[in-house]
Short mmCIF file of C-alpha atoms and ligand atoms in Angstrom, two decimals:
data_model
loop_
_atom_site.label_atom_id
_atom_site.label_comp_id
_atom_site.label_asym_id
_atom_site.label_seq_id
_atom_site.Cartn_x
_atom_site.Cartn_y
_atom_site.Cartn_z
CA UNK A 1165 224.98 173.05 56.81
CA UNK A 1166 222.43 172.95 59.35
CA UNK A 1167 220.16 176.04 59.08
CA UNK A 1168 219.93 178.46 61.92
CA UNK A 1169 216.92 179.60 63.25
CA UNK A 1170 216.85 182.94 64.51
CA UNK A 1171 214.70 184.76 67.05
CA UNK A 1172 211.31 186.97 66.32
CA UNK A 1173 211.71 190.48 67.88
CA UNK A 1174 210.94 193.79 66.95
CA UNK A 1175 209.87 193.11 63.06
CA UNK A 1176 212.62 190.94 62.07
CA UNK A 1177 214.11 187.58 62.44
CA UNK A 1178 217.24 188.16 64.62
CA UNK A 1179 220.19 186.17 65.47
CA UNK A 1180 221.32 185.52 68.89
CA UNK A 1181 224.05 186.17 70.82
CA UNK A 1182 224.41 182.52 70.86
CA UNK A 1183 223.15 179.22 69.57
CA UNK A 1184 222.04 175.90 70.72
CA UNK A 1185 222.18 172.71 68.75
CA UNK A 1186 219.62 170.35 69.10
CA UNK A 1187 219.59 166.40 68.69
CA UNK A 1188 216.86 164.63 68.40
CA UNK A 1189 216.37 161.55 70.95
CA UNK A 1190 215.30 158.92 68.52
CA UNK A 1191 218.65 159.10 66.94
CA UNK A 1192 221.03 161.59 68.39
CA UNK A 1193 222.89 161.66 64.99
CA UNK A 1194 220.22 163.50 63.49
CA UNK A 1195 220.73 167.36 64.05
CA UNK A 1196 217.40 169.30 64.26
CA UNK A 1197 218.21 172.86 64.49
CA UNK A 1198 220.72 175.14 65.63
CA UNK A 1199 218.75 177.93 67.40
CA UNK A 1200 219.56 182.07 68.41
CA UNK A 1201 219.35 182.17 72.63
CA UNK A 1202 217.86 185.53 73.38
CA UNK A 1203 219.57 187.89 76.18
CA UNK A 1204 217.94 190.17 78.41
CA UNK A 1205 218.48 193.02 76.08
CA UNK A 1206 216.68 190.90 73.47
CA UNK A 1207 213.93 190.63 75.72
CA UNK A 1208 213.23 194.22 77.04
CA UNK A 1209 213.48 194.89 72.91
CA UNK A 1210 210.75 192.79 72.32
CA UNK A 1211 208.35 193.99 75.14
CA UNK A 1212 208.98 197.50 74.09
CA UNK A 1213 207.85 196.39 70.55
CA UNK A 1214 205.15 194.80 72.29
CA UNK A 1215 203.77 197.32 74.06
CA UNK A 1216 203.20 199.71 71.18
CA UNK A 1217 201.73 196.55 69.14
CA UNK A 1218 199.10 195.76 71.33
CA UNK A 1219 197.56 199.31 71.32
CA UNK A 1220 197.10 198.61 67.54
CA UNK A 1221 196.02 194.94 67.96
CA UNK A 1222 193.40 196.04 70.76
CA UNK A 1223 191.58 198.61 68.22
CA UNK A 1224 191.25 196.12 65.44
CA UNK A 1225 187.68 194.97 65.50
CA UNK A 1226 186.57 191.61 66.87
CA UNK A 1227 185.69 190.43 63.46
CA UNK A 1228 188.71 190.94 62.24
CA UNK A 1229 190.68 189.45 65.14
CA UNK A 1230 188.11 186.37 64.69
CA UNK A 1231 189.21 186.06 60.96
CA UNK A 1232 192.68 186.14 62.11
CA UNK A 1233 192.42 183.72 63.95
CA UNK A 1234 190.26 181.26 61.69
CA UNK A 1235 193.55 181.97 59.33
CA UNK A 1236 196.05 180.83 61.70
CA UNK A 1237 193.85 177.78 62.31
CA UNK A 1238 193.44 177.02 58.53
CA UNK A 1239 197.20 177.38 58.23
CA UNK A 1240 198.46 175.03 61.16
CA UNK A 1241 196.69 172.27 59.27
CA UNK A 1242 197.99 173.24 56.06
CA UNK A 1243 201.28 172.20 57.72
CA UNK A 1244 199.98 169.73 59.97
CA UNK A 1245 202.37 167.01 58.42
CA UNK A 1246 205.65 169.24 58.66
CA UNK A 1247 204.72 170.60 62.45
CA UNK A 1248 204.09 166.74 63.17
CA UNK A 1249 207.48 165.77 61.94
CA UNK A 1250 209.33 168.16 63.88
CA UNK A 1251 207.73 167.57 66.81
CA UNK A 1252 208.34 164.18 67.05
CA UNK A 1253 211.73 164.70 65.79
CA UNK A 1254 212.66 167.17 68.82
CA UNK A 1255 210.22 165.88 71.81
CA UNK A 1256 210.30 161.81 70.47
CA UNK A 1257 206.37 161.51 70.67
CA UNK A 1258 204.97 159.31 67.72
CA UNK A 1259 203.54 160.85 64.48
CA UNK A 1260 200.28 159.92 65.37
CA UNK A 1261 200.68 161.45 68.84
CA UNK A 1262 202.05 164.57 67.21
CA UNK A 1263 199.18 165.02 64.31
CA UNK A 1264 196.81 164.95 67.23
CA UNK A 1265 198.75 167.48 69.06
CA UNK A 1266 198.75 169.61 66.07
CA UNK A 1267 195.12 169.10 64.85
CA UNK A 1268 193.86 170.19 68.54
CA UNK A 1269 196.02 173.61 68.56
CA UNK A 1270 194.43 174.08 65.38
CA UNK A 1271 190.92 173.69 66.87
CA UNK A 1272 191.82 176.11 69.84
CA UNK A 1273 192.57 178.78 67.52
CA UNK A 1274 188.80 177.97 65.65
CA UNK A 1275 187.14 177.80 69.38
CA UNK A 1276 188.86 181.26 70.18
CA UNK A 1277 187.97 183.10 66.96
CA UNK A 1278 184.73 182.61 68.16
CA UNK A 1279 185.57 183.62 71.50
CA UNK A 1280 186.83 186.82 70.09
CA UNK A 1281 183.31 187.70 68.89
CA UNK A 1282 181.87 187.28 72.79
CA UNK A 1283 184.14 189.55 74.54
CA UNK A 1284 180.53 190.92 76.51
CA UNK A 1285 180.89 192.54 79.69
CA UNK A 1286 177.64 193.11 81.00
CA UNK A 1287 175.27 196.31 82.61
CA UNK A 1288 173.08 196.86 85.35
CA UNK A 1289 171.54 199.08 87.61
CA UNK A 1290 173.35 201.09 90.00
CA UNK A 1291 172.38 200.73 93.73
CA UNK A 1292 171.96 204.77 93.10
CA UNK A 1293 169.03 206.36 91.24
CA UNK A 1294 170.27 207.75 88.30
CA UNK A 1295 173.38 206.09 87.35
CA UNK A 1296 174.22 203.25 85.05
CA UNK A 1297 176.67 200.58 86.21
CA UNK A 1298 178.58 198.61 83.21
CA UNK A 1299 181.33 196.02 84.11
CA UNK A 1300 184.11 196.04 80.95
CA UNK A 1301 186.72 192.91 80.39
CA UNK A 1302 189.40 194.85 78.44
CA UNK A 1303 192.84 193.09 77.17
CA UNK A 1304 195.48 192.39 79.90
CA UNK A 1305 198.44 194.18 77.88
CA UNK A 1306 201.59 192.46 76.75
CA UNK A 1307 201.61 188.80 78.20
CA UNK A 1308 204.52 186.61 78.53
CA UNK A 1309 204.46 182.97 77.85
CA UNK A 1310 206.38 180.63 79.17
CA UNK A 1311 206.32 176.82 77.66
CA UNK A 1312 207.24 173.29 78.77
CA UNK A 1313 209.09 170.27 76.02
CA UNK A 1314 206.46 168.08 76.04
CA UNK A 1315 203.64 169.80 74.27
CA UNK A 1316 205.73 172.31 72.57
CA UNK A 1317 203.21 173.24 69.68
CA UNK A 1318 200.36 173.06 71.84
CA UNK A 1319 200.81 175.10 74.76
CA UNK A 1320 202.11 178.02 73.10
CA UNK A 1321 198.94 177.29 70.80
CA UNK A 1322 196.72 177.11 73.63
CA UNK A 1323 197.84 179.90 75.25
CA UNK A 1324 198.38 182.27 72.11
CA UNK A 1325 194.91 182.17 71.27
CA UNK A 1326 193.05 183.10 73.61
CA UNK A 1327 195.41 186.11 74.88
CA UNK A 1328 194.83 187.31 71.20
CA UNK A 1329 191.11 186.65 71.04
CA UNK A 1330 191.11 189.26 73.71
CA UNK A 1331 193.68 191.62 72.32
CA UNK A 1332 196.73 190.84 74.02
CA UNK A 1333 200.49 191.07 72.54
CA UNK A 1334 202.72 187.66 72.94
CA UNK A 1335 206.12 187.32 73.47
CA UNK A 1336 206.64 183.70 73.70
CA UNK A 1337 209.83 181.95 75.50
CA UNK A 1338 209.64 178.10 74.61
CA UNK A 1339 211.15 175.45 76.07
CA UNK A 1340 215.07 175.64 74.97
CA UNK A 1341 214.87 171.83 74.27
CA UNK A 1342 211.81 172.03 71.66
CA UNK A 1343 212.33 175.18 69.65
CA UNK A 1344 211.27 174.10 66.20
CA UNK A 1345 207.75 173.60 66.98
CA UNK A 1346 207.53 177.22 68.33
CA UNK A 1347 209.88 178.87 65.22
CA UNK A 1348 207.30 177.18 63.15
CA UNK A 1349 203.61 178.55 65.28
CA UNK A 1350 206.12 181.82 65.19
CA UNK A 1351 206.59 181.87 61.22
CA UNK A 1352 202.61 181.05 61.04
CA UNK A 1353 202.20 184.14 63.26
CA UNK A 1354 204.15 186.52 61.30
CA UNK A 1355 202.59 185.38 58.34
CA UNK A 1356 198.95 185.38 59.16
CA UNK A 1357 198.26 189.25 59.20
CA UNK A 1358 198.37 190.26 62.46
CA UNK A 1359 199.96 193.80 62.75
CA UNK A 1360 203.73 193.55 63.30
CA UNK A 1361 204.92 192.68 67.32
CA UNK A 1362 201.64 191.31 68.33
CA UNK A 1363 203.77 187.99 68.56
CA UNK A 1364 207.03 187.69 69.20
CA UNK A 1365 209.84 184.60 69.65
CA UNK A 1366 212.49 184.60 72.09
CA UNK A 1367 214.24 181.15 72.64
CA UNK A 1368 216.44 180.84 75.42
CA UNK A 1369 217.40 179.55 78.76
CA UNK A 1370 214.87 179.60 81.93
CA UNK A 1371 217.28 181.42 84.43
CA UNK A 1372 218.31 183.93 81.64
CA UNK A 1373 215.48 184.49 79.39
CA UNK A 1374 212.34 183.44 81.12
CA UNK A 1375 213.36 185.23 84.43
CA UNK A 1376 213.91 188.42 82.47
CA UNK A 1377 210.64 188.10 80.73
CA UNK A 1378 209.12 187.35 84.33
CA UNK A 1379 210.63 190.31 86.15
CA UNK A 1380 210.17 192.78 83.36
CA UNK A 1381 208.19 195.65 84.53
CA UNK A 1382 206.05 196.12 81.45
CA UNK A 1383 205.07 192.50 81.12
CA UNK A 1384 201.11 192.64 82.43
CA UNK A 1385 200.99 188.97 82.56
CA UNK A 1386 202.78 185.39 83.04
CA UNK A 1387 201.18 182.46 81.72
CA UNK A 1388 203.59 179.56 82.89
CA UNK A 1389 203.56 175.69 82.12
CA UNK A 1390 206.05 173.35 83.09
CA UNK A 1391 207.55 172.26 86.39
CA UNK A 1392 206.77 172.94 89.95
CA UNK A 1393 210.50 173.81 91.12
CA UNK A 1394 210.24 176.67 88.39
CA UNK A 1395 206.62 177.65 88.84
CA UNK A 1396 208.05 178.18 92.72
CA UNK A 1397 211.12 180.80 91.02
CA UNK A 1398 208.37 182.43 88.87
CA UNK A 1399 206.21 182.98 91.53
CA UNK A 1400 209.06 184.70 93.46
CA UNK A 1401 210.21 186.75 90.54
CA UNK A 1402 206.48 188.25 89.46
CA UNK A 1403 205.07 191.15 91.32
CA UNK A 1404 201.93 191.07 92.70
CA UNK A 1405 200.40 193.58 90.70
CA UNK A 1406 200.89 191.12 87.60
CA UNK A 1407 198.70 188.18 86.36
CA UNK A 1408 200.03 184.98 86.87
CA UNK A 1409 199.00 181.82 85.70
CA UNK A 1410 200.47 178.40 86.33
CA UNK A 1411 199.92 174.83 85.37
CA UNK A 1412 202.49 172.49 86.64
CA UNK A 1413 203.13 168.74 87.39
CA UNK A 1414 200.73 165.97 88.44
CA UNK A 1415 200.88 162.76 89.86
CA UNK A 1416 197.34 161.65 88.45
CA UNK A 1417 195.29 158.47 90.10
CA UNK A 1418 193.75 155.85 88.25
CA UNK A 1419 190.90 153.57 90.67
CA UNK A 1420 189.91 150.57 89.27
CA UNK A 1421 187.45 148.70 90.91
CA UNK A 1422 186.05 145.42 90.99
CA UNK A 1423 182.91 145.91 89.05
CA UNK A 1424 184.95 148.12 86.60
CA UNK A 1425 185.00 146.91 82.64
CA UNK A 1426 188.49 145.88 83.44
CA UNK A 1427 189.46 145.74 79.54
CA UNK A 1428 188.55 149.54 79.39
CA UNK A 1429 190.49 150.21 82.49
CA UNK A 1430 193.52 148.19 81.35
CA UNK A 1431 193.31 149.87 77.89
CA UNK A 1432 193.16 153.48 79.76
CA UNK A 1433 195.90 153.01 82.23
CA UNK A 1434 198.10 151.86 79.19
CA UNK A 1435 197.67 154.37 77.19
CA UNK A 1436 197.44 156.90 80.52
CA UNK A 1437 201.04 155.82 81.87
CA UNK A 1438 203.04 154.69 78.49
CA UNK A 1439 201.74 156.70 75.50
CA UNK A 1440 203.63 159.79 74.97
CA UNK A 1441 206.06 158.07 76.94
CA UNK A 1442 204.51 158.74 80.18
CA UNK A 1443 205.75 162.73 79.49
CA UNK A 1444 202.43 163.97 79.94
CA UNK A 1445 201.28 166.29 82.85
CA UNK A 1446 197.99 164.32 83.16
CA UNK A 1447 199.83 160.83 82.63
CA UNK A 1448 198.16 158.40 84.94
CA UNK A 1449 201.12 157.33 86.69
CA UNK A 1450 199.61 155.76 90.08
CA UNK A 1451 196.97 153.02 89.38
CA UNK A 1452 194.65 152.33 92.55
CA UNK A 1453 193.19 148.78 92.34
CA UNK A 1454 190.66 146.98 94.28
CA UNK A 1455 192.05 143.90 95.57
CA UNK A 1456 189.95 141.21 94.21
CA UNK A 1457 190.73 142.69 90.55
CA UNK A 1458 194.24 143.23 91.74
CA UNK A 1459 196.21 140.61 90.38
CA UNK A 1460 194.31 139.84 87.12
CA UNK A 1461 194.62 143.72 86.08
CA UNK A 1462 198.27 143.56 86.66
CA UNK A 1463 198.52 140.50 84.39
CA UNK A 1464 196.49 142.32 81.84
CA UNK A 1465 198.42 144.99 81.72
CA UNK A 1466 201.26 143.42 81.97
CA UNK A 1467 200.88 141.52 78.88
CA UNK A 1468 199.27 144.36 77.11
CA UNK A 1469 202.83 147.17 77.94
CA UNK A 1470 205.35 144.11 77.05
CA UNK A 1471 204.00 143.90 73.91
CA UNK A 1472 204.25 147.70 73.07
CA UNK A 1473 206.66 148.69 70.81
CA UNK A 1474 209.35 151.24 71.58
CA UNK A 1475 211.18 152.89 68.81
CA UNK A 1476 212.00 155.64 66.80
CA UNK A 1477 208.99 158.31 67.14
CA UNK A 1478 208.73 158.52 63.12
CA UNK A 1479 208.44 155.06 62.73
CA UNK A 1480 205.13 153.83 61.69
CA UNK A 1481 205.38 150.94 64.10
CA UNK A 1482 206.37 152.71 66.95
CA UNK A 1483 204.11 153.05 70.06
CA UNK A 1484 206.55 154.30 72.30
CA UNK A 1485 209.18 156.75 71.23
CA UNK A 1486 211.95 158.04 73.20
CA UNK A 1487 212.64 160.28 76.45
CA UNK A 1488 213.39 163.67 75.22
CA UNK A 1489 216.88 163.77 76.49
CA UNK A 1490 219.68 162.87 78.33
CA UNK A 1491 218.38 164.60 81.44
CA UNK A 1492 214.98 163.06 81.34
CA UNK A 1493 216.45 159.57 81.21
CA UNK A 1494 218.66 159.79 83.56
CA UNK A 1495 215.95 161.73 86.20
CA UNK A 1496 213.87 158.06 85.14
CA UNK A 1497 216.62 156.07 86.44
CA UNK A 1498 217.03 157.79 89.37
CA UNK A 1499 213.77 156.92 90.34
CA UNK A 1500 214.23 153.11 89.45
CA UNK A 1501 217.27 153.55 92.26
CA UNK A 1502 214.34 154.96 94.55
CA UNK A 1503 211.72 152.21 93.68
CA UNK A 1504 214.71 149.66 94.68
CA UNK A 1505 215.49 151.15 97.54
CA UNK A 1506 212.01 151.59 98.90
CA UNK A 1507 211.58 147.99 97.88
CA UNK A 1508 208.65 148.15 95.03
CA UNK A 1509 208.47 145.24 93.00
CA UNK A 1510 209.22 145.80 89.12
CA UNK A 1511 207.02 143.79 87.21
CA UNK A 1512 208.35 144.97 84.07
CA UNK A 1513 210.88 147.21 82.57
CA UNK A 1514 213.03 149.33 84.53
CA UNK A 1515 215.83 150.13 82.46
CA UNK A 1516 216.87 151.55 79.08
CA UNK A 1517 216.12 149.66 76.00
CA UNK A 1518 218.39 149.34 72.86
CA UNK A 1519 217.12 150.18 69.55
CA UNK A 1520 218.33 150.37 65.64
CA UNK A 1521 219.13 154.15 66.25
CA UNK A 1522 220.97 155.53 69.53
CA UNK A 1523 218.61 157.59 71.86
CA UNK A 1524 216.96 157.95 74.81
CA UNK A 1525 214.69 154.65 75.30
CA UNK A 1526 213.11 153.14 78.26
CA UNK A 1527 211.50 150.55 78.85
CA UNK A 1528 207.42 150.68 79.75
CA UNK A 1529 207.96 149.99 83.62
CA UNK A 1530 205.43 148.46 85.86
CA UNK A 1531 206.25 149.12 89.92
CA UNK A 1532 204.03 147.42 92.39
CA UNK A 1533 204.42 149.53 95.20
CA UNK A 1534 201.88 148.74 98.11
CA UNK A 1535 202.60 152.16 100.04
CA UNK A 1536 201.20 155.43 98.79
CA UNK A 1537 204.18 157.36 101.31
CA UNK A 1538 206.80 155.61 99.10
CA UNK A 1539 208.69 158.73 96.67
CA UNK A 1540 207.73 156.46 93.66
CA UNK A 1541 203.93 157.23 94.58
CA UNK A 1542 204.43 160.68 95.27
CA UNK A 1543 206.31 162.86 92.73
CA UNK A 1544 206.26 162.89 89.25
CA UNK A 1545 208.58 160.27 87.27
CA UNK A 1546 207.34 161.70 83.54
CA UNK A 1547 208.72 159.07 81.93
CA UNK A 1548 206.70 155.43 81.14
CA UNK A 1549 206.51 154.45 84.38
CA UNK A 1550 203.02 153.12 86.09
CA UNK A 1551 202.93 152.19 89.98
CA UNK A 1552 200.22 149.93 91.36
CA UNK A 1553 198.87 150.37 94.66
CA UNK A 1554 196.23 147.31 96.03
CA UNK A 1555 193.55 148.50 97.82
CA UNK A 1556 190.63 147.42 99.87
CA UNK A 1557 187.45 149.22 99.62
CA UNK A 1558 186.17 152.23 97.20
CA UNK A 1559 187.15 154.72 101.04
CA UNK A 1560 190.47 153.35 100.81
CA UNK A 1561 191.12 154.19 97.17
CA UNK A 1562 189.57 157.46 97.39
CA UNK A 1563 191.69 158.46 100.46
CA UNK A 1564 194.73 157.53 98.70
CA UNK A 1565 194.20 159.13 95.06
CA UNK A 1566 193.42 162.50 97.31
CA UNK A 1567 196.58 161.84 99.41
CA UNK A 1568 198.93 163.78 96.93
CA UNK A 1569 200.48 167.58 96.97
CA UNK A 1570 199.25 167.18 93.55
CA UNK A 1571 196.20 167.65 91.76
CA UNK A 1572 195.79 167.96 88.12
CA UNK A 1573 193.80 165.19 86.93
CA UNK A 1574 192.22 161.83 88.72
CA UNK A 1575 190.49 158.87 86.98
CA UNK A 1576 187.67 155.77 88.44
CA UNK A 1577 186.81 152.98 86.28
CA UNK A 1578 183.43 151.67 87.82
CA UNK A 1579 180.08 150.64 86.93
CA UNK A 1580 178.79 151.59 90.20
CA UNK A 1581 176.71 155.02 89.64
CA UNK A 1582 177.43 155.31 93.41
CA UNK A 1583 181.08 155.23 93.41
CA UNK A 1584 180.87 157.57 90.17
CA UNK A 1585 179.12 160.36 91.62
CA UNK A 1586 180.82 159.75 95.17
CA UNK A 1587 184.24 159.90 93.25
CA UNK A 1588 183.64 162.98 91.59
CA UNK A 1589 182.12 164.92 94.19
CA UNK A 1590 185.45 163.66 96.72
CA UNK A 1591 188.08 163.98 94.62
CA UNK A 1592 190.24 166.75 95.17
CA UNK A 1593 191.70 167.08 91.33
CA UNK A 1594 191.02 170.02 88.85
CA UNK A 1595 189.82 167.23 86.78
CA UNK A 1596 187.68 164.52 87.52
CA UNK A 1597 186.99 161.56 84.86
CA UNK A 1598 185.02 158.33 84.87
CA UNK A 1599 185.38 155.69 83.15
CA UNK A 1600 187.61 157.65 80.72
CA UNK A 1601 191.30 157.85 80.85
CA UNK A 1602 193.01 160.57 83.08
CA UNK A 1603 194.30 162.58 80.37
CA UNK A 1604 192.50 164.40 77.17
CA UNK A 1605 189.88 166.82 77.32
CA UNK A 1606 188.01 169.23 75.75
CA UNK A 1607 189.23 172.94 74.91
CA UNK A 1608 185.65 174.44 75.55
CA UNK A 1609 185.70 173.73 78.98
CA UNK A 1610 188.38 174.69 81.37
CA UNK A 1611 191.70 172.85 81.80
CA UNK A 1612 193.93 173.10 85.33
CA UNK A 1613 194.73 171.51 88.62
CA UNK A 1614 194.81 172.26 92.21
CA UNK A 1615 197.24 172.20 94.79
CA UNK A 1616 201.08 172.21 93.49
CA UNK A 1617 199.46 171.27 90.01
CA UNK A 1618 198.50 174.90 89.45
CA UNK A 1619 197.61 178.37 90.65
CA UNK A 1620 195.68 181.31 89.12
CA UNK A 1621 192.75 181.45 86.35
CA UNK A 1622 192.44 178.28 84.76
CA UNK A 1623 193.35 178.13 80.89
CA UNK A 1624 191.00 177.22 77.81
CA UNK A 1625 187.34 177.66 77.28
CA UNK A 1626 185.58 180.78 78.47
CA UNK A 1627 187.47 180.82 81.68
CA UNK A 1628 190.56 181.88 79.77
CA UNK A 1629 189.24 185.68 79.93
CA UNK A 1630 189.98 185.64 83.27
CA UNK A 1631 193.69 185.63 82.72
CA UNK A 1632 193.83 187.52 79.64
CA UNK A 1633 191.32 190.58 80.50
CA UNK A 1634 191.27 192.87 82.84
CA UNK A 1635 188.23 194.31 84.35
CA UNK A 1636 187.00 197.66 84.74
CA UNK A 1637 183.60 198.92 86.49
CA UNK A 1638 181.90 202.00 84.58
CA UNK A 1639 179.76 204.50 86.11
CA UNK A 1640 177.42 206.99 84.38
CA UNK A 1641 175.27 209.34 85.56
CA UNK A 1642 172.02 209.57 83.50
P1 NAI B 1021 210.39 173.49 83.02
O1 NAI B 1021 210.02 173.70 84.55
O2 NAI B 1021 211.60 172.71 83.37
O3 NAI B 1021 210.28 174.41 82.23
C1 NAI B 1021 209.07 174.56 81.83
C2 NAI B 1021 209.62 176.40 81.33
O4 NAI B 1021 210.24 177.18 82.20
C3 NAI B 1021 210.67 176.04 80.28
O5 NAI B 1021 210.73 177.07 78.94
C4 NAI B 1021 211.92 176.67 80.85
O6 NAI B 1021 213.05 176.85 80.07
C5 NAI B 1021 211.43 177.74 81.59
N1 NAI B 1021 212.19 177.76 82.92
C6 NAI B 1021 213.15 177.29 83.57
N2 NAI B 1021 213.55 177.61 84.72
C7 NAI B 1021 212.92 179.42 84.65
C8 NAI B 1021 212.92 180.15 85.65
N3 NAI B 1021 214.01 180.34 86.47
N4 NAI B 1021 212.61 181.49 85.63
C9 NAI B 1021 211.49 181.38 84.04
N5 NAI B 1021 211.45 180.17 83.17
C10 NAI B 1021 211.98 179.09 83.87
O7 NAI B 1021 209.21 172.40 82.35
P2 NAI B 1021 209.92 171.01 81.66
O8 NAI B 1021 210.40 170.09 82.19
O9 NAI B 1021 209.88 171.75 80.21
O10 NAI B 1021 207.92 170.50 81.59
C11 NAI B 1021 208.04 169.51 82.06
C12 NAI B 1021 206.70 169.82 83.16
O11 NAI B 1021 205.35 170.54 82.52
C13 NAI B 1021 206.17 168.49 84.09
O12 NAI B 1021 206.09 169.14 85.28
C14 NAI B 1021 205.16 168.56 83.53
O13 NAI B 1021 203.91 167.88 84.59
C15 NAI B 1021 204.79 169.94 83.05
N6 NAI B 1021 203.19 170.09 82.50
C16 NAI B 1021 202.04 170.33 83.02
C17 NAI B 1021 201.02 170.60 82.24
C18 NAI B 1021 199.46 171.37 83.15
O14 NAI B 1021 198.81 171.52 82.11
N7 NAI B 1021 199.66 171.15 84.29
C19 NAI B 1021 201.21 170.27 81.20
C20 NAI B 1021 202.42 170.62 80.22
C21 NAI B 1021 203.76 170.00 81.05
#
């Protein structure tokens, strides 16, 4: 009998009113688990418990908070293999990718264990004689976290670490497609020495559980990562007196100039477009290549992409796992129809792949798509698909890169200092990379996008404080 995995609410592991079963996208005969589904009543119970818990947690000394965060990091690393396996089984990314995700999550906790000690405001002189003025950062309160399936362990971790460091309590609503990773994170939290109810888990669907959390009057902030349509619904629900942070989709351009190290550029495009099965908000899904090297670049990319081994996420030989679920696979297939209608040239892939086990496998796909106005060049496909656009100059490349509603990450490969600097300053993305892939970043600096890719304060680094604290200005007559 398959284990039933419960929510964690008000100090207890509790059943849900309903249950959902989740299958492994690499092997549909493999049932990963049966997960409790919360109700709006559960959300309310969690919020009430979180309010009380938050006051206790805010009173815990920074030293103790810091040590608990370090213990959480150690527990994550202690269970790295176990977490990586469940992550690969439920999301479909390869085991090395999952191990990387878990390791990065532990690093985020280590970083914020330090930040817990650096919650300094500042003191100053008032404009009035005999008055002191201070700017204080206080915990925000109860924070709701709504996370996507594509980084099912990292997203909850990189939101939870700063939230805890700055003295907040948390209610996590993970993606309904990847509850297993979130469940293990909750187990770690419960066992970590955190006061009861500082971290609670409410699993379930977005329109029901997510909306209840967003609309709850006693939730002080919502940190959301997911798609643009969901973000729009959340923005319409969360009242303006709350903190709202949203990290959403991307259509990230990677520019390859004629003077680039082509081998490095091909490698970045390959990993950026196809690894993690393209299911990455920072995937380089639009390749903008200078005309004179276009054919050579495309030939090199095709050769490497067609050699990629698609297969079961847990198999050692696999380089590209399956898509997360049938809906995601159907969505990518719809874009292949759109690509045909728009007149794109299919250089590679474009269809499902049969593997040893029945799963949601799709071939790495390269589409020559000359016009930036094509939907396949503008919309987030979120699968192992790269479009290629040929351009005549750096100026045209930058114009095409910036001609997007999104603005998460953008990259250029060039040996020209002039073009590298002009790109860094001229790109409209929130994160720019020079001679590096569009994905990948550090935890001690801000992460986030512009345009439709994100709104509200940035995540990670010291900037996380903007979202997870609220400012108070204190005057004292002396
Ligand atoms: P999604 O938007 O479908 O779901 C995200 C979360 O929102 C889930 O927990 C879901 O249950 C919840 N949700 C759905 N409807 C809701 C509603 N009406 N009210 C409240 N919550 C609701 O996104 P998905 O498919 O899980 O993740 C993929 C998306 O996430 C892509 O667009 C990707 O680019 C984006 N993403 C962005 C990142 C970033 O940092 N910019 C990082 C990772 C993913």
